[in-house]
PDB file of C-alpha atoms in Angstrom:
ATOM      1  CA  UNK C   1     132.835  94.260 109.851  1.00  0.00           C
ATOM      2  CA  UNK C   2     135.722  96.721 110.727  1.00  0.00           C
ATOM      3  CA  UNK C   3     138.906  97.021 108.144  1.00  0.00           C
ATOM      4  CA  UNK C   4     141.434  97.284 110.955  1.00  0.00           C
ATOM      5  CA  UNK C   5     140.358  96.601 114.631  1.00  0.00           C
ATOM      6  CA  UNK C   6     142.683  96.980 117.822  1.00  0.00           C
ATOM      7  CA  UNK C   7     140.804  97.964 120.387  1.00  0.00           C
ATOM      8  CA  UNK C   8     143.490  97.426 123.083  1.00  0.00           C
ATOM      9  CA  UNK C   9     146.323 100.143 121.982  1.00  0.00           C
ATOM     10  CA  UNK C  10     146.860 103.666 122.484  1.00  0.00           C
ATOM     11  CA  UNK C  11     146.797 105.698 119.260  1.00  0.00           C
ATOM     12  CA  UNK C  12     148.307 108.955 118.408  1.00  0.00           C
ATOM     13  CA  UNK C  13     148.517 111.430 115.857  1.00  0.00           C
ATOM     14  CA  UNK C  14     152.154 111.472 115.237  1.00  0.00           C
ATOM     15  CA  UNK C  15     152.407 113.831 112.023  1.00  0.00           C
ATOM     16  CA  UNK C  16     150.521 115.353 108.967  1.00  0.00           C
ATOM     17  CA  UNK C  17     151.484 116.456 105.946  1.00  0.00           C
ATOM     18  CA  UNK C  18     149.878 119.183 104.300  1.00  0.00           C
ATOM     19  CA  UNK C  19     151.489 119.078 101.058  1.00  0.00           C
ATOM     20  CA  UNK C  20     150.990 115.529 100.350  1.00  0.00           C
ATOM     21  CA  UNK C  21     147.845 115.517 102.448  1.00  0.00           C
ATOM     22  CA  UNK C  22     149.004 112.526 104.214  1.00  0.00           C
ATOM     23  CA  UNK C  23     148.234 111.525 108.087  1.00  0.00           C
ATOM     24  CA  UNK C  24     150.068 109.450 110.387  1.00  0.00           C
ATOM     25  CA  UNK C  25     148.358 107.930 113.136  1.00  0.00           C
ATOM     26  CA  UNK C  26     151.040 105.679 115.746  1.00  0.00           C
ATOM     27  CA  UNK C  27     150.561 103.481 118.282  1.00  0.00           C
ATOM     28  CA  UNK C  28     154.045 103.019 119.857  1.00  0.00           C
ATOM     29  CA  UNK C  29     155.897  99.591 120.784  1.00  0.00           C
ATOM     30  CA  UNK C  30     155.633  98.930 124.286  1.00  0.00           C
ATOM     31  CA  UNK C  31     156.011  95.874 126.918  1.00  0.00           C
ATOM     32  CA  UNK C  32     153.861  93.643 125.124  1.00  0.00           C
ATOM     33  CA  UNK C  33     155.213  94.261 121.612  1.00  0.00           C
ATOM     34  CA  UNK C  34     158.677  95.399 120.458  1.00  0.00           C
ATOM     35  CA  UNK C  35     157.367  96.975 116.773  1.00  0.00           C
ATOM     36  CA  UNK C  36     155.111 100.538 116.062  1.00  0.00           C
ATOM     37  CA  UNK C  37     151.900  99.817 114.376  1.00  0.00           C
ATOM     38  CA  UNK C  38     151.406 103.135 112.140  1.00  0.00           C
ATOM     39  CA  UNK C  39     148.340 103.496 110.762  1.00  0.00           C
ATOM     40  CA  UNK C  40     149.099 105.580 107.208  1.00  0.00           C
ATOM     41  CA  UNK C  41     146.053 107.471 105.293  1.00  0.00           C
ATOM     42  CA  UNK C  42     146.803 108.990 102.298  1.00  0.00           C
ATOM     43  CA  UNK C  43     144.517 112.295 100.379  1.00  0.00           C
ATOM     44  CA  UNK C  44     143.153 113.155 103.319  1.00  0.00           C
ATOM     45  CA  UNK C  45     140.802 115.928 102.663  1.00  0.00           C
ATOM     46  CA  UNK C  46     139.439 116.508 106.171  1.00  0.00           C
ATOM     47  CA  UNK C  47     139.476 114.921 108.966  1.00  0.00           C
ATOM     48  CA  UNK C  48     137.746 114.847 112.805  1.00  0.00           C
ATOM     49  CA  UNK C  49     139.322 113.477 115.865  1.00  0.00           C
ATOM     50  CA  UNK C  50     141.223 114.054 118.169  1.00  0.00           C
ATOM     51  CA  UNK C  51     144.832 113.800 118.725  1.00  0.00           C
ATOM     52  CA  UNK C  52     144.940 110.300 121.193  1.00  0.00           C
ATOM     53  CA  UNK C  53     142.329 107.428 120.536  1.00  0.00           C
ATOM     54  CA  UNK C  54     141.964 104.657 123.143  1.00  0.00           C
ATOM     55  CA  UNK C  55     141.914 101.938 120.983  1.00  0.00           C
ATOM     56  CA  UNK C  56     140.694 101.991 116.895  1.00  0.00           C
ATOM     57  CA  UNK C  57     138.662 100.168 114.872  1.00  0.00           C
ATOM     58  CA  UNK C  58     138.468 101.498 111.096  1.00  0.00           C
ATOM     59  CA  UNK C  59     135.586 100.814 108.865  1.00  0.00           C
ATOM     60  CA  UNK C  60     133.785 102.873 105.795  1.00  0.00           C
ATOM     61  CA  UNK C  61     130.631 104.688 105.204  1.00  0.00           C
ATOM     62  CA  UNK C  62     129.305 102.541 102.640  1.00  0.00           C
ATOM     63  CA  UNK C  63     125.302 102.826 102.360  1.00  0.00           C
ATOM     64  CA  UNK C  64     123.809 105.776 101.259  1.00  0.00           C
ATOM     65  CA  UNK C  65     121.710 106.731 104.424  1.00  0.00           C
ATOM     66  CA  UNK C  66     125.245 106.879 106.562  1.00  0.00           C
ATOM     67  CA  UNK C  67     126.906 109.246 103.618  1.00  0.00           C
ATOM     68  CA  UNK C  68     123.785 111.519 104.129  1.00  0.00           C
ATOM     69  CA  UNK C  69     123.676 111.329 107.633  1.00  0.00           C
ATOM     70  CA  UNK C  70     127.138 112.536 107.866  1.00  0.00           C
ATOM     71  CA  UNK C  71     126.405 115.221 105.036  1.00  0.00           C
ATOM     72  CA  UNK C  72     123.654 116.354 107.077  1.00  0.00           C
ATOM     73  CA  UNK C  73     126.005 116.680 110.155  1.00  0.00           C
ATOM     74  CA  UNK C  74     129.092 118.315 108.841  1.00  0.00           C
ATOM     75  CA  UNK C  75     129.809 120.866 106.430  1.00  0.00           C
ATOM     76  CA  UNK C  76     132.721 119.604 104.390  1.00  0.00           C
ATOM     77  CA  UNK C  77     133.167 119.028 101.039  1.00  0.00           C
ATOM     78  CA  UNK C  78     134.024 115.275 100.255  1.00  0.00           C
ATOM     79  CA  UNK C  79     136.546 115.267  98.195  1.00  0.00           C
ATOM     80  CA  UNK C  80     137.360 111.558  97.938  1.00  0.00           C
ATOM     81  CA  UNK C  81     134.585 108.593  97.553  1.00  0.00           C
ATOM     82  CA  UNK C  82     135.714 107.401 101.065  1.00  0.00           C
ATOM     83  CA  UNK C  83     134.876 108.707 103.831  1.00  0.00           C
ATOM     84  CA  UNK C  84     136.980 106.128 106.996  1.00  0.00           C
ATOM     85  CA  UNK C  85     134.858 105.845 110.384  1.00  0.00           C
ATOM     86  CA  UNK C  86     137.264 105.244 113.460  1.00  0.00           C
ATOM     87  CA  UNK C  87     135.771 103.699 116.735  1.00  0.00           C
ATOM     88  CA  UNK C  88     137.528 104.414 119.539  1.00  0.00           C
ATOM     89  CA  UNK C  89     137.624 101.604 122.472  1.00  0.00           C
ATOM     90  CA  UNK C  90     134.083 103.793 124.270  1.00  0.00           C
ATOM     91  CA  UNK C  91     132.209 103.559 120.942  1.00  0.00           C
ATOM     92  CA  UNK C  92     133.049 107.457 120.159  1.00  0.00           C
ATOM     93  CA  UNK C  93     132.665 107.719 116.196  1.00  0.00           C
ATOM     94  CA  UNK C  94     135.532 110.097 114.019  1.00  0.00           C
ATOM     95  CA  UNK C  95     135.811 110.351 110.866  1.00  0.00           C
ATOM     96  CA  UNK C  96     138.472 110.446 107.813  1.00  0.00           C
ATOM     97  CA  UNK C  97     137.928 111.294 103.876  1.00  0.00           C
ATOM     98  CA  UNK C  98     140.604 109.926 102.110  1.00  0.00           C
ATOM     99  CA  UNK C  99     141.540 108.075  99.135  1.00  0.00           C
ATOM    100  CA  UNK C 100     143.288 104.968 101.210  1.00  0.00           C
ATOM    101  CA  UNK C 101     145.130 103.718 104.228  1.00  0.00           C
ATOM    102  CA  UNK C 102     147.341 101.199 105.266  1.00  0.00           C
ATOM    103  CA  UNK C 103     148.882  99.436 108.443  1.00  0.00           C
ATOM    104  CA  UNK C 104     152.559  98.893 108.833  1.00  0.00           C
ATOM    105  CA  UNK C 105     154.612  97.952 111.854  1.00  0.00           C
ATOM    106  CA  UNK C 106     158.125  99.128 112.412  1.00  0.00           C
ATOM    107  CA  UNK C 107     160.574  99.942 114.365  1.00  0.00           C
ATOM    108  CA  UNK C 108     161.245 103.711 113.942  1.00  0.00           C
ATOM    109  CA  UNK C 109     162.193 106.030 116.751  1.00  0.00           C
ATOM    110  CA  UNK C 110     159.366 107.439 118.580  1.00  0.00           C
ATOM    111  CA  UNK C 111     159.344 110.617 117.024  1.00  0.00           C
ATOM    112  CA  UNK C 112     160.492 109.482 113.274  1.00  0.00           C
ATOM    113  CA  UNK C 113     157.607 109.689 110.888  1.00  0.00           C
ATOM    114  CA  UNK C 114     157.185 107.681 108.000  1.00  0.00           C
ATOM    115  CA  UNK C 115     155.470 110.626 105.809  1.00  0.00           C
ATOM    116  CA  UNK C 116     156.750 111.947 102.849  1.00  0.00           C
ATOM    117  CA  UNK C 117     158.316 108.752 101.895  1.00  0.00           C
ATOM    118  CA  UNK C 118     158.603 107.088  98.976  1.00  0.00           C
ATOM    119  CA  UNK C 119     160.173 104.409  99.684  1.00  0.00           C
ATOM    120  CA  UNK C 120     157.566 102.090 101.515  1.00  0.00           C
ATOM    121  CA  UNK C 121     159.834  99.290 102.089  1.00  0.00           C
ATOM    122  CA  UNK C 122     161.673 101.185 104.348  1.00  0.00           C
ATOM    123  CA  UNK C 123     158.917 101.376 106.724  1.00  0.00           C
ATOM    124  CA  UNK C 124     158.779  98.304 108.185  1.00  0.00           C
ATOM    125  CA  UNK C 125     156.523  95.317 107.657  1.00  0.00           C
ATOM    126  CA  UNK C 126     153.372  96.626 105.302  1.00  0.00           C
ATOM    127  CA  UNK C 127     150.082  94.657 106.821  1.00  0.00           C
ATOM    128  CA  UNK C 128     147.549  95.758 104.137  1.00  0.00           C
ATOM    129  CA  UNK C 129     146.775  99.159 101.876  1.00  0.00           C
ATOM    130  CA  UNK C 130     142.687  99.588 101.342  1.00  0.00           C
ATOM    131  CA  UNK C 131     142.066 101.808  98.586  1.00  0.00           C
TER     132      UNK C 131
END
């Protein structure tokens, strides 16, 4: 069962921090919404996918045999225990290792990114926060 599922937006990569290894991931409000839903991962260690996703649905490698698999398959380090798997909406697999993530939806300007904030009520409505 997937974390966070919406299968029917467009997502971007809207900004990335390499200081405080934090990712931004945006789908923008549109006609049939008038907020942002910003997807927010924090200690991101490495990361594979690319920079639009037709639709997402997040979930973890939990079992062993899916951690190996992926160790077998790519040579990074993993520096956090979790390693996110995003689904696009065509059932291609990326893949995040970071510490947590969490959902908000706002109503910044396109272009404003919510990174290197500290102040997380400022960014709209907070959904959840896995860590």
């Amino acid at each position: 069962m997937a974390i966070f599922s919406d299968l029917t937006s467009s997502y971007k990569i809207l900004d990335f921090s390499a200081t405080h290894n934090q990712l931004l991931i945006r789908s923008v409000r549109n006609i049939h919404r008038n907020y942002n839903i910003d997807i927010f991962f924090k200690s991101v260690s490495f990361l594979i996918l690319p920079t639009t996703i037709e639709g997402i649905e997040i979930d973890l490698l939990q079992n062993t045999q899916n951690r190996e698999l992926f160790s077998n398959n790519y040579t990074f380090d993993i520096k956090y225990s979790k390693i996110f798997s995003l689904k696009d909406s065509a059932s291609n697999f990326y893949f995040i290792n970071a510490s947590a993530f969490g959902v908000f939806h706002n109503s910044l300007d396109i272009l404003e990114s919510s990174i290197g904030r500290y102040d997380y009520g400022l960014l709209g409505e907070s959904i959840f926060w896995y860590k």
